[in-house]
Tab-separated table of C-alpha atoms and ligand atoms in Angstrom:
chain	number	residue	atom	x	y	z
A	26	MET	CA	-111.657	-4.293	167.785
A	27	ARG	CA	-111.357	-4.174	171.592
A	28	LYS	CA	-114.099	-6.748	172.113
A	29	HIS	CA	-112.550	-8.834	169.393
A	30	LEU	CA	-109.180	-8.780	171.144
A	31	LEU	CA	-110.742	-9.730	174.468
A	32	VAL	CA	-112.253	-12.759	172.761
A	33	LEU	CA	-108.890	-13.474	171.195
A	34	ALA	CA	-107.096	-13.175	174.535
A	35	ALA	CA	-109.581	-15.547	176.134
A	36	SER	CA	-109.118	-18.092	173.378
A	37	ILE	CA	-105.349	-18.046	173.342
A	38	ALA	CA	-103.925	-21.481	173.861
A	39	ALA	CA	-100.503	-20.041	174.327
A	40	LEU	CA	-97.300	-21.636	175.361
A	41	THR	CA	-94.805	-19.211	176.777
A	42	ALA	CA	-91.298	-20.519	177.110
A	43	ALA	CA	-88.926	-18.041	178.647
A	44	ALA	CA	-85.202	-18.615	178.312
A	45	SER	CA	-82.532	-16.255	179.515
A	46	GLY	CA	-83.408	-13.594	176.938
A	47	ILE	CA	-85.891	-14.283	174.187
A	48	THR	CA	-89.457	-15.174	175.066
A	49	PHE	CA	-91.244	-17.383	172.559
A	50	ARG	CA	-95.032	-17.481	172.430
A	51	TYR	CA	-97.597	-18.753	169.943
A	52	TYR	CA	-101.346	-19.173	169.638
A	53	PRO	CA	-103.897	-20.343	167.032
A	54	TYR	CA	-105.741	-17.603	165.183
A	55	GLU	CA	-108.413	-18.457	162.632
A	56	LEU	CA	-108.638	-16.109	159.650
A	57	ARG	CA	-112.185	-15.279	158.540
A	58	LEU	CA	-112.591	-14.678	154.816
A	59	ARG	CA	-114.745	-11.780	153.642
A	60	HIS	CA	-116.034	-13.948	150.794
A	61	SER	CA	-115.925	-17.719	150.423
A	62	PHE	CA	-112.865	-18.711	148.417
A	63	ASN	CA	-113.784	-20.879	145.439
A	64	LEU	CA	-110.884	-22.864	144.019
A	65	ALA	CA	-110.576	-25.711	141.522
A	66	ALA	CA	-110.881	-28.333	144.255
A	67	MET	CA	-113.068	-26.787	146.972
A	68	SER	CA	-114.631	-23.766	148.647
A	69	ARG	CA	-113.939	-22.419	152.131
A	70	THR	CA	-114.722	-19.473	154.431
A	71	VAL	CA	-111.955	-19.697	157.058
A	72	THR	CA	-108.239	-20.461	157.038
A	73	PRO	CA	-106.443	-21.796	160.112
A	74	GLY	CA	-103.418	-19.832	161.275
A	75	VAL	CA	-100.930	-19.638	164.137
A	76	GLN	CA	-99.388	-16.395	165.371
A	77	VAL	CA	-95.869	-16.309	166.840
A	78	GLU	CA	-94.213	-13.671	169.035
A	79	LEU	CA	-90.522	-13.483	169.878
A	80	ARG	CA	-89.841	-10.944	172.580
A	81	LEU	CA	-86.454	-9.586	173.601
A	82	ASP	CA	-86.596	-7.006	176.379
A	83	SER	CA	-89.226	-4.512	175.181
A	84	ILE	CA	-89.050	-5.470	171.501
A	85	THR	CA	-91.462	-7.965	169.948
A	86	GLY	CA	-90.954	-9.690	166.611
A	87	TYR	CA	-94.189	-10.968	165.059
A	88	GLY	CA	-94.550	-14.008	162.840
A	89	GLU	CA	-97.339	-16.064	161.372
A	90	ALA	CA	-98.145	-19.454	159.889
A	91	SER	CA	-101.106	-19.760	157.537
A	92	MET	CA	-102.237	-23.246	156.611
A	93	PRO	CA	-104.507	-23.627	153.598
A	94	PRO	CA	-105.569	-27.300	153.679
A	95	TYR	CA	-103.813	-28.347	150.471
A	96	LEU	CA	-100.346	-27.735	151.951
A	97	GLY	CA	-100.855	-30.463	154.533
A	98	GLU	CA	-100.106	-28.426	157.652
A	99	SER	CA	-102.631	-27.728	160.406
A	100	VAL	CA	-102.914	-25.918	163.732
A	101	GLU	CA	-102.043	-29.253	165.353
A	102	SER	CA	-98.951	-29.892	163.210
A	103	VAL	CA	-97.703	-26.301	163.492
A	104	THR	CA	-98.138	-26.102	167.270
A	105	ALA	CA	-96.599	-29.593	167.639
A	106	PHE	CA	-93.571	-28.410	165.653
A	107	LEU	CA	-93.271	-25.125	167.561
A	108	SER	CA	-93.494	-26.987	170.889
A	109	LYS	CA	-90.264	-28.801	169.981
A	110	ILE	CA	-88.298	-25.569	169.552
A	111	ASP	CA	-85.940	-24.845	172.416
A	112	PRO	CA	-86.036	-21.022	172.906
A	113	ALA	CA	-82.403	-21.201	174.026
A	114	ARG	CA	-81.561	-21.972	170.365
A	115	LEU	CA	-83.081	-18.621	169.330
A	116	GLN	CA	-80.934	-16.530	171.646
A	117	ASN	CA	-78.969	-15.008	168.759
A	118	PRO	CA	-81.865	-14.012	166.464
A	119	PHE	CA	-79.383	-12.855	163.789
A	120	ALA	CA	-78.091	-16.420	163.320
A	121	LEU	CA	-80.713	-17.157	160.668
A	122	GLU	CA	-78.747	-19.889	158.887
A	123	ASP	CA	-78.030	-21.748	162.123
A	124	ILE	CA	-81.612	-21.377	163.324
A	125	HIS	CA	-82.994	-22.718	160.023
A	126	ALA	CA	-80.554	-25.647	160.193
A	127	TYR	CA	-81.723	-26.268	163.764
A	128	MET	CA	-85.403	-26.168	162.708
A	129	ASP	CA	-84.667	-28.532	159.801
A	130	SER	CA	-82.972	-30.895	162.271
A	131	ILE	CA	-86.201	-31.030	164.306
A	132	ALA	CA	-88.217	-32.223	161.300
A	133	PRO	CA	-88.239	-31.793	157.510
A	134	GLY	CA	-91.179	-29.991	155.850
A	135	ASN	CA	-93.348	-27.971	158.256
A	136	HIS	CA	-92.671	-24.934	156.085
A	137	ALA	CA	-95.490	-22.774	157.448
A	138	ALA	CA	-94.377	-23.444	161.038
A	139	LYS	CA	-90.788	-22.560	160.116
A	140	ALA	CA	-91.994	-19.470	158.232
A	141	ALA	CA	-93.737	-18.248	161.401
A	142	VAL	CA	-90.474	-18.380	163.374
A	143	ASP	CA	-88.468	-16.969	160.443
A	144	ILE	CA	-90.808	-13.989	160.005
A	145	ALA	CA	-90.705	-13.229	163.744
A	146	LEU	CA	-86.883	-13.419	163.669
A	147	HIS	CA	-86.744	-11.010	160.721
A	148	ASP	CA	-89.153	-8.621	162.440
A	149	LEU	CA	-87.127	-8.747	165.664
A	150	THR	CA	-83.697	-8.359	164.023
A	151	GLY	CA	-84.887	-5.566	161.741
A	152	LYS	CA	-86.220	-3.732	164.794
A	153	LEU	CA	-82.920	-4.302	166.634
A	154	MET	CA	-81.084	-2.801	163.626
A	155	GLY	CA	-83.664	-0.022	163.269
A	156	GLN	CA	-84.202	-0.812	159.580
A	157	PRO	CA	-86.924	-2.374	157.430
A	158	TRP	CA	-85.763	-5.522	155.671
A	159	TYR	CA	-86.095	-4.079	152.161
A	160	ALA	CA	-83.435	-1.537	153.206
A	161	ILE	CA	-81.250	-4.260	154.727
A	162	TYR	CA	-81.508	-6.129	151.391
A	163	GLY	CA	-80.508	-2.886	149.654
A	164	LEU	CA	-83.741	-2.699	147.654
A	165	ASP	CA	-85.495	0.421	146.385
A	166	PRO	CA	-89.094	0.413	147.704
A	167	ALA	CA	-90.182	2.545	144.723
A	168	LYS	CA	-89.552	-0.498	142.501
A	169	ALA	CA	-92.323	-2.539	144.153
A	170	PRO	CA	-94.894	-3.440	141.468
A	171	CYS	CA	-98.683	-3.274	141.566
A	172	THR	CA	-100.416	-6.136	143.340
A	173	SER	CA	-103.121	-8.243	141.797
A	174	TYR	CA	-106.427	-8.688	143.592
A	175	THR	CA	-108.172	-12.059	143.437
A	176	VAL	CA	-111.735	-12.223	142.157
A	177	SER	CA	-113.115	-15.749	142.588
A	178	ASN	CA	-116.164	-17.029	140.758
A	179	ASP	CA	-119.582	-16.532	142.284
A	180	THR	CA	-123.183	-15.730	141.478
A	181	PRO	CA	-123.519	-12.830	138.978
A	182	GLU	CA	-124.621	-10.426	141.753
A	183	VAL	CA	-121.760	-11.299	144.131
A	184	LEU	CA	-119.307	-11.313	141.246
A	185	ALA	CA	-120.315	-7.774	140.281
A	186	GLN	CA	-119.762	-6.759	143.920
A	187	LYS	CA	-116.320	-8.413	143.966
A	188	ILE	CA	-115.305	-6.674	140.741
A	189	ALA	CA	-116.402	-3.368	142.262
A	190	GLU	CA	-114.284	-4.139	145.346
A	191	ALA	CA	-111.302	-4.680	143.026
A	192	GLU	CA	-111.587	-1.067	141.824
A	193	PRO	CA	-108.507	0.193	143.771
A	194	TYR	CA	-106.287	-2.486	142.217
A	195	ALA	CA	-104.630	-2.250	138.830
A	196	VAL	CA	-104.452	-6.013	138.161
A	197	ILE	CA	-107.108	-8.695	138.676
A	198	LYS	CA	-106.236	-12.302	139.462
A	199	VAL	CA	-108.623	-15.035	138.394
A	200	LYS	CA	-108.676	-18.710	139.292
A	201	MET	CA	-109.423	-20.893	136.293
A	202	GLY	CA	-109.404	-24.670	135.863
A	203	VAL	CA	-113.016	-24.995	137.021
A	204	PRO	CA	-116.243	-25.353	135.020
A	205	GLY	CA	-117.466	-21.960	133.839
A	206	ASP	CA	-114.044	-20.345	133.982
A	207	ARG	CA	-114.223	-18.786	130.501
A	208	GLU	CA	-117.572	-17.241	131.407
A	209	LEU	CA	-115.880	-15.749	134.471
A	210	ILE	CA	-113.258	-14.054	132.275
A	211	GLU	CA	-115.965	-12.826	129.896
A	212	THR	CA	-118.002	-11.432	132.799
A	213	ILE	CA	-114.981	-9.588	134.175
A	214	ARG	CA	-114.252	-8.219	130.697
A	215	ARG	CA	-117.773	-6.785	130.548
A	216	HIS	CA	-116.925	-4.757	133.694
A	217	THR	CA	-113.267	-3.811	133.192
A	218	ASP	CA	-110.327	-4.017	130.775
A	219	LYS	CA	-107.675	-4.167	133.532
A	220	PRO	CA	-104.904	-6.735	132.990
A	221	ILE	CA	-105.724	-10.191	134.355
A	222	CYS	CA	-103.370	-12.809	135.836
A	223	VAL	CA	-104.728	-16.316	135.471
A	224	ASP	CA	-104.078	-19.084	137.992
A	225	ALA	CA	-105.219	-22.490	136.706
A	226	ASN	CA	-104.233	-24.235	139.977
A	227	GLN	CA	-103.259	-27.421	137.999
A	228	GLY	CA	-106.832	-27.544	136.725
A	229	TRP	CA	-106.184	-28.255	133.023
A	230	LYS	CA	-105.797	-31.951	132.333
A	231	THR	CA	-104.180	-32.183	128.870
A	232	ARG	CA	-101.548	-30.133	127.013
A	233	GLU	CA	-104.029	-29.408	124.253
A	234	GLU	CA	-106.709	-28.172	126.678
A	235	ALA	CA	-104.140	-25.945	128.420
A	236	LEU	CA	-102.790	-24.499	125.166
A	237	ASP	CA	-106.305	-23.936	123.818
A	238	ASN	CA	-107.181	-21.948	126.960
A	239	ILE	CA	-103.914	-19.999	126.877
A	240	LEU	CA	-104.395	-19.025	123.221
A	241	TRP	CA	-107.968	-17.978	124.034
A	242	LEU	CA	-106.635	-15.822	126.907
A	243	ALA	CA	-103.735	-14.337	124.938
A	244	ASP	CA	-105.826	-11.631	123.274
A	245	LYS	CA	-107.736	-10.803	126.466
A	246	ASN	CA	-105.028	-8.682	128.124
A	247	CYS	CA	-103.703	-11.500	130.344
A	248	LEU	CA	-100.248	-11.109	131.878
A	249	PHE	CA	-99.322	-14.741	132.596
A	250	ILE	CA	-100.656	-18.214	133.429
A	251	GLU	CA	-99.891	-19.777	136.780
A	252	GLN	CA	-99.563	-23.560	137.091
A	253	PRO	CA	-101.698	-24.668	134.139
A	254	MET	CA	-101.244	-28.403	134.710
A	255	ASP	CA	-100.235	-31.014	137.296
A	256	ARG	CA	-97.185	-29.897	139.276
A	257	ASN	CA	-95.546	-33.294	138.757
A	258	ASP	CA	-95.590	-32.946	134.956
A	259	PRO	CA	-92.641	-30.727	133.976
A	260	ASP	CA	-92.555	-32.149	130.444
A	261	SER	CA	-96.024	-30.818	129.654
A	262	HIS	CA	-95.077	-27.426	131.032
A	263	ALA	CA	-91.913	-27.400	128.906
A	264	TRP	CA	-94.144	-28.248	125.888
A	265	LEU	CA	-96.480	-25.373	126.809
A	266	LYS	CA	-93.598	-22.948	127.434
A	267	GLU	CA	-92.407	-23.516	123.864
A	268	ARG	CA	-95.819	-22.726	122.413
A	269	SER	CA	-97.433	-20.248	124.799
A	270	PRO	CA	-97.477	-16.535	123.956
A	271	LEU	CA	-97.952	-15.869	127.698
A	272	PRO	CA	-95.370	-16.624	130.429
A	273	ILE	CA	-95.948	-19.897	132.312
A	274	ILE	CA	-95.364	-19.511	136.061
A	275	ALA	CA	-94.722	-22.359	138.525
A	276	ASP	CA	-96.622	-22.245	141.805
A	277	GLU	CA	-97.510	-25.691	143.164
A	278	ALA	CA	-94.449	-27.074	141.306
A	279	VAL	CA	-92.034	-24.949	143.344
A	280	GLN	CA	-91.610	-24.886	147.104
A	281	THR	CA	-88.048	-23.932	147.994
A	282	SER	CA	-84.858	-22.656	146.353
A	283	ALA	CA	-83.747	-26.281	145.885
A	284	ASP	CA	-86.588	-26.813	143.362
A	285	ILE	CA	-85.703	-23.912	141.065
A	286	PRO	CA	-82.768	-25.125	138.905
A	287	ALA	CA	-84.708	-28.157	137.644
A	288	LEU	CA	-87.742	-25.990	136.802
A	289	ALA	CA	-85.968	-23.453	134.620
A	290	ARG	CA	-86.470	-25.449	131.395
A	291	ALA	CA	-90.210	-25.920	131.946
A	292	TYR	CA	-91.375	-22.526	133.232
A	293	ASP	CA	-90.834	-18.830	132.573
A	294	GLY	CA	-91.059	-17.857	136.230
A	295	VAL	CA	-91.738	-18.917	139.810
A	296	ASN	CA	-94.289	-17.878	142.413
A	297	ILE	CA	-92.455	-17.489	145.739
A	298	LYS	CA	-94.519	-17.759	148.913
A	299	LEU	CA	-93.223	-17.592	152.483
A	300	MET	CA	-95.495	-20.432	153.637
A	301	LYS	CA	-94.107	-22.769	150.974
A	302	CYS	CA	-90.405	-22.082	151.493
A	303	GLY	CA	-90.201	-21.508	155.267
A	304	GLY	CA	-89.907	-17.732	155.358
A	305	LEU	CA	-87.876	-14.768	154.142
A	306	TYR	CA	-84.515	-16.504	154.510
A	307	ASP	CA	-85.179	-18.888	151.623
A	308	ALA	CA	-87.596	-16.597	149.765
A	309	TYR	CA	-84.812	-14.053	149.229
A	310	ARG	CA	-82.496	-16.785	147.946
A	311	MET	CA	-85.267	-18.012	145.627
A	312	ALA	CA	-85.727	-14.564	144.103
A	313	ILE	CA	-81.995	-14.092	143.515
A	314	LEU	CA	-81.573	-17.608	142.109
A	315	ALA	CA	-84.608	-17.304	139.819
A	316	ARG	CA	-83.379	-14.003	138.388
A	317	SER	CA	-79.893	-15.390	137.829
A	318	LEU	CA	-81.471	-18.217	135.806
A	319	GLY	CA	-83.457	-15.751	133.698
A	320	LEU	CA	-86.777	-16.589	135.347
A	321	LYS	CA	-89.479	-14.093	136.190
A	322	VAL	CA	-90.185	-13.584	139.893
A	323	MET	CA	-93.620	-13.438	141.391
A	324	ILE	CA	-94.184	-12.935	145.131
A	325	GLY	CA	-97.420	-14.580	146.251
A	326	CYS	CA	-99.176	-15.362	149.488
A	327	MET	CA	-101.753	-17.504	151.208
A	328	THR	CA	-104.677	-16.089	153.157
A	329	GLU	CA	-102.627	-14.225	155.749
A	330	THR	CA	-102.815	-11.230	158.060
A	331	SER	CA	-100.767	-8.103	157.357
A	332	CYS	CA	-97.961	-9.796	159.319
A	333	ALA	CA	-96.889	-12.381	156.720
A	334	ILE	CA	-98.055	-10.142	153.862
A	335	SER	CA	-95.857	-7.246	155.023
A	336	ALA	CA	-92.941	-9.662	155.451
A	337	ALA	CA	-93.323	-10.923	151.865
A	338	ALA	CA	-93.694	-7.338	150.655
A	339	GLN	CA	-90.108	-6.651	151.770
A	340	LEU	CA	-89.094	-8.620	148.644
A	341	ALA	CA	-91.559	-6.857	146.319
A	342	PRO	CA	-88.894	-4.615	144.720
A	343	LEU	CA	-87.238	-7.835	143.431
A	344	ALA	CA	-90.437	-9.057	141.792
A	345	ASP	CA	-91.875	-8.705	138.307
A	346	TRP	CA	-95.358	-9.281	139.716
A	347	VAL	CA	-96.775	-9.458	143.209
A	348	ASP	CA	-99.936	-11.130	144.394
A	349	LEU	CA	-100.127	-9.879	147.968
A	350	ASP	CA	-103.827	-9.525	148.610
A	351	GLY	CA	-104.241	-12.144	151.381
A	352	ASN	CA	-104.767	-9.530	154.095
A	353	LEU	CA	-107.326	-7.696	151.961
A	354	LEU	CA	-109.458	-10.825	151.728
A	355	ILE	CA	-109.859	-11.354	155.491
A	356	ALA	CA	-112.216	-9.675	157.942
A	357	ASN	CA	-110.116	-9.985	161.113
A	358	ASP	CA	-106.617	-8.675	160.398
A	359	LEU	CA	-104.414	-8.364	163.497
A	360	PHE	CA	-101.904	-5.868	162.098
A	361	ASP	CA	-101.459	-2.643	160.211
A	362	GLY	CA	-98.624	-2.865	157.690
A	363	MET	CA	-97.951	-2.811	153.976
A	364	LYS	CA	-100.475	-0.684	152.111
A	365	ILE	CA	-101.699	-0.660	148.546
A	366	VAL	CA	-101.630	2.913	147.225
A	367	ASP	CA	-102.899	3.455	143.672
A	368	GLY	CA	-102.664	-0.301	143.202
A	369	ARG	CA	-98.972	-0.364	144.097
A	370	VAL	CA	-97.315	-2.161	147.033
A	371	THR	CA	-96.254	0.650	149.351
A	372	LEU	CA	-93.817	-0.399	152.050
A	373	SER	CA	-93.859	1.026	155.548
A	374	VAL	CA	-90.679	2.774	156.720
A	375	LEU	CA	-91.061	1.026	160.091
A	376	PRO	CA	-88.207	-1.354	160.989
A	377	GLY	CA	-88.394	-5.135	160.719
A	378	ILE	CA	-91.287	-6.261	158.550
A	379	GLY	CA	-93.017	-2.913	158.982
A	380	ILE	CA	-96.091	-3.740	161.042
A	381	VAL	CA	-97.913	-2.448	164.112
A	382	PRO	CA	-100.551	-4.474	166.003
A	383	ALA	CA	-103.993	-3.218	164.968
A	384	ALA	CA	-104.899	-2.836	168.651
A	385	GLU	CA	-102.158	-0.224	169.081
A	386	VAL	CA	-103.332	1.684	165.993
A	387	SER	CA	-106.968	1.762	167.127
A	388	ALA	CA	-105.937	2.846	170.639
A	389	GLU	CA	-104.200	5.974	169.309
B	404	MG	MG1	-101.311	-20.285	142.472
């Protein structure tokens, strides 16, 4: 870890902008995946990320942007956005609404970049209040559900290894919508009868194909189907919702709270991710709004360190399902935070988003 951090320190392309109080710093940090990630459209072994630190006196709030390629953000776009932030506008870190309005005035979109600042603000303000955010929200951490653990398709040998690695988790998540996806489900079923969440990643092209797959999955102990078809086709999802015995969850079709009311007729639930909606500020609103509309709530993630994962986990007690395994899938986590105990999301009692830099843990 020490050698790793020395390499990290040497590679930091940091910009430190000190104002009268808060210091704002950020640097690229590439996440290395333990296994290549095989999705409907591509395969990859690394995910670009940017780490953010907001420091006030001796207290540091940590934040993170993770940029899987399909969201359209990059290290360049995130650092370009962050370079436009005037640290003087962050001097009251509790002014979350004003700060989000300020970030939106800089540029629309850029949700991962905004999430990085938002997460750092939540970590900092929670530490200043001496409380974890789940407690500030008034949530009972014992209500956090089990997390799913993603098993992506691979050679039979590697797949068997991945299924073995999923042993500590009570729910398995599988990406479908690719050739051979039914065989993947059948292979998993030969190893375990744990419940499976299916994410089709928009991979099914017609209503009939989607419904045929869903009916096939319905007697295989599947919990729900995430984004079966194209995100821009709500009518087909409404058609599926009427006929599907399994809940249909929007992922690519939903980004922010503003998207939710129009989706309620076509989906049974929404997958909320900090990198899509710009952080905890909107993610909390999304969860409350979805529940008030009778929608199921899922809290998901990208490939992220324990920083963004532990931030998202603050909302886990509001969720029907959580898919917070991003930190478990990387080899170079920077933080120690939310833990999975007996398959369940177990929140740290530490204030803010409940994390400690891994370097501090290993130095103890
Ligand atoms: Mg998904």
